[in-house]
Coordinates of C-alpha atoms in Angstrom, one line a residue:
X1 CA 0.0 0.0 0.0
X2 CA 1.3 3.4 -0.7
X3 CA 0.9 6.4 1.5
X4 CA -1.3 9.1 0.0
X5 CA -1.8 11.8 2.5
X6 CA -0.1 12.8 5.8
X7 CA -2.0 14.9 8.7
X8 CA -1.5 15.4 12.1
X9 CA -3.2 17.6 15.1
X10 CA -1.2 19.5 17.2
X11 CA -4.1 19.6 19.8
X12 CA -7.1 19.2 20.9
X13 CA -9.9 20.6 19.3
X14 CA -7.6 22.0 16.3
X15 CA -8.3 21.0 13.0
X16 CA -6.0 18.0 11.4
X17 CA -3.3 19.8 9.6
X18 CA -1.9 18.4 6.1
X19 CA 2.0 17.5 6.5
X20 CA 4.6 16.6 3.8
X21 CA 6.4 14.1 6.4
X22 CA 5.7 12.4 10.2
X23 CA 8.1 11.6 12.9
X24 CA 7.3 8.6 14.5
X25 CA 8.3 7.6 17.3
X26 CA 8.7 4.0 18.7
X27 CA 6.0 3.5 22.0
X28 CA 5.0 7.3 21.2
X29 CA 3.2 7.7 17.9
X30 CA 3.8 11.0 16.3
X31 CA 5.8 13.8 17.1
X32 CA 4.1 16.5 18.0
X33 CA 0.5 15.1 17.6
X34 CA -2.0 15.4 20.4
X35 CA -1.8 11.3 20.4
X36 CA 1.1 10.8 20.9
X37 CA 0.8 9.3 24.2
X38 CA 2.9 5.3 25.5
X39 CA -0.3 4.3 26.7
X40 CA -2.8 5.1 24.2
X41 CA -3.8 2.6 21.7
X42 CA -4.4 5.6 19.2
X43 CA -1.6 6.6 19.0
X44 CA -2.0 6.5 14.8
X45 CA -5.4 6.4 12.6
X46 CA -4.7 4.8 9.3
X47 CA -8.1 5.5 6.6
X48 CA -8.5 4.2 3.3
X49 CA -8.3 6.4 0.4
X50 CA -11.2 4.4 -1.7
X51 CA -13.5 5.0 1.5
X52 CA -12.7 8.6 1.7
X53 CA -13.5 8.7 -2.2
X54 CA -16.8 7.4 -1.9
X55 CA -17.8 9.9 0.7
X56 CA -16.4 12.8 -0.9
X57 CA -14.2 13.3 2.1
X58 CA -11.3 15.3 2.3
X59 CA -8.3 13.9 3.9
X60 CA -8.0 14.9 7.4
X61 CA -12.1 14.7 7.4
X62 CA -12.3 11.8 9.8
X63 CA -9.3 12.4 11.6
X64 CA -6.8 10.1 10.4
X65 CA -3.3 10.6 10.2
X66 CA -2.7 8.6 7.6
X67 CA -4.3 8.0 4.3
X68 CA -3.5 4.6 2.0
X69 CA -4.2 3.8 -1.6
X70 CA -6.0 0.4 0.2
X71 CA -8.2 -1.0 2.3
X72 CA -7.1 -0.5 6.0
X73 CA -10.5 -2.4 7.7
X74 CA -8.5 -5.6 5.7
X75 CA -5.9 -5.5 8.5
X76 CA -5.7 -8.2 11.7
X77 CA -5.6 -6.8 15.3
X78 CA -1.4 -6.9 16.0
X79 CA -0.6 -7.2 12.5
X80 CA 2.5 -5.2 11.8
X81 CA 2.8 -2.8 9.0
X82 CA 5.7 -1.0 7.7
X83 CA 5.6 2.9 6.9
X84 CA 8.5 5.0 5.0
X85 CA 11.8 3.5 5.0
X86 CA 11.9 2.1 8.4
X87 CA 8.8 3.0 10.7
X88 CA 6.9 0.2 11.9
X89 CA 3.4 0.3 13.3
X90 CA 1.2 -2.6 14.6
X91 CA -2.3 -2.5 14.2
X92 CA -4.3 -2.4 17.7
X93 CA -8.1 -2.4 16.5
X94 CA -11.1 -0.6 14.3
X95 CA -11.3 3.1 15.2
X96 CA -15.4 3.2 16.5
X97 CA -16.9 6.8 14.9
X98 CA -17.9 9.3 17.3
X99 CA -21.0 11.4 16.9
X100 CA -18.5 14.7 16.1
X101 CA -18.6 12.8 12.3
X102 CA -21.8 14.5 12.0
X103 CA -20.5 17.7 12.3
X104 CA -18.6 16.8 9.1
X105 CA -21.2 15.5 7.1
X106 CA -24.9 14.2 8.3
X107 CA -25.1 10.3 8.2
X108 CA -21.0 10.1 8.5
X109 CA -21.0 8.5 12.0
X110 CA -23.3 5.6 11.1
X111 CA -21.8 5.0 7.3
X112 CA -18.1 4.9 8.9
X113 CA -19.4 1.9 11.1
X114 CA -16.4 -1.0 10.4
X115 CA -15.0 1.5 8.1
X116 CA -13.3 4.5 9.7
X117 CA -10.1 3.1 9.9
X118 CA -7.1 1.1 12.1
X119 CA -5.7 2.3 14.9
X120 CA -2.3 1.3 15.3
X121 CA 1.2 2.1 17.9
X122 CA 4.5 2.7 16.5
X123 CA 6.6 0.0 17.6
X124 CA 9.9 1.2 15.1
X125 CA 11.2 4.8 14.6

């Protein structure tokens, strides 16, 4: 899968801002991003591009981080993903949509049911 879009959110509240790169950071997440947290299991959202397509969504919409030219909702709980060069993330589990997805657009919350994403920790730098 190739990356397609990069965003992170400095904090809370603040809209997902588009980035050219990420630092990520092993038992962290990203540097810099409000999630970045060693004891979160959201420490990164990974969304699927065709998804985001369907829905006319912008990237950044649903607040993912990152954006792939596949399907993310194919991945396994703990299955381990390589980003970049040398970044490796393991996948933790589906991301649930909140009722803020309304905000966005009105039926988003229930249409991103299974479909919103993976969450995932950085195990490599």
């Amino acid at each position: 899968m190739n990356i397609l879009h990069l965003q992170i959110k400095a904090s809370r509240g603040e809209p997902m801002r588009s980035v050219s790169g990420l630092e990520l950071i092993a038992g962290r997440g990203i540097a810099g991003d409000v999630n970045a947290d060693p004891r979160s299991p959201r420490q990164i959202l990974l969304a699927s591009s065709p998804f985001l397509d369907e829905r006319k969504l912008e990237p950044g919409d649903i607040r993912e981080n990152i954006v792939l030219d596949g399907i993310v909702e194919s991945f396994s709980s703990g299955q381990l993903l390589r980003l970049g060069r040398s970044a490796v993330v393991r996948m933790t589990f589906p991301c649930e949509p909140c009722h803020r997805l309304e905000d966005v657009q009105k039926g988003l919350a229930k249409a991103l049911l299974g479909r919103r994403g993976m969450l995932a920790r950085v195990l490599v730098s």
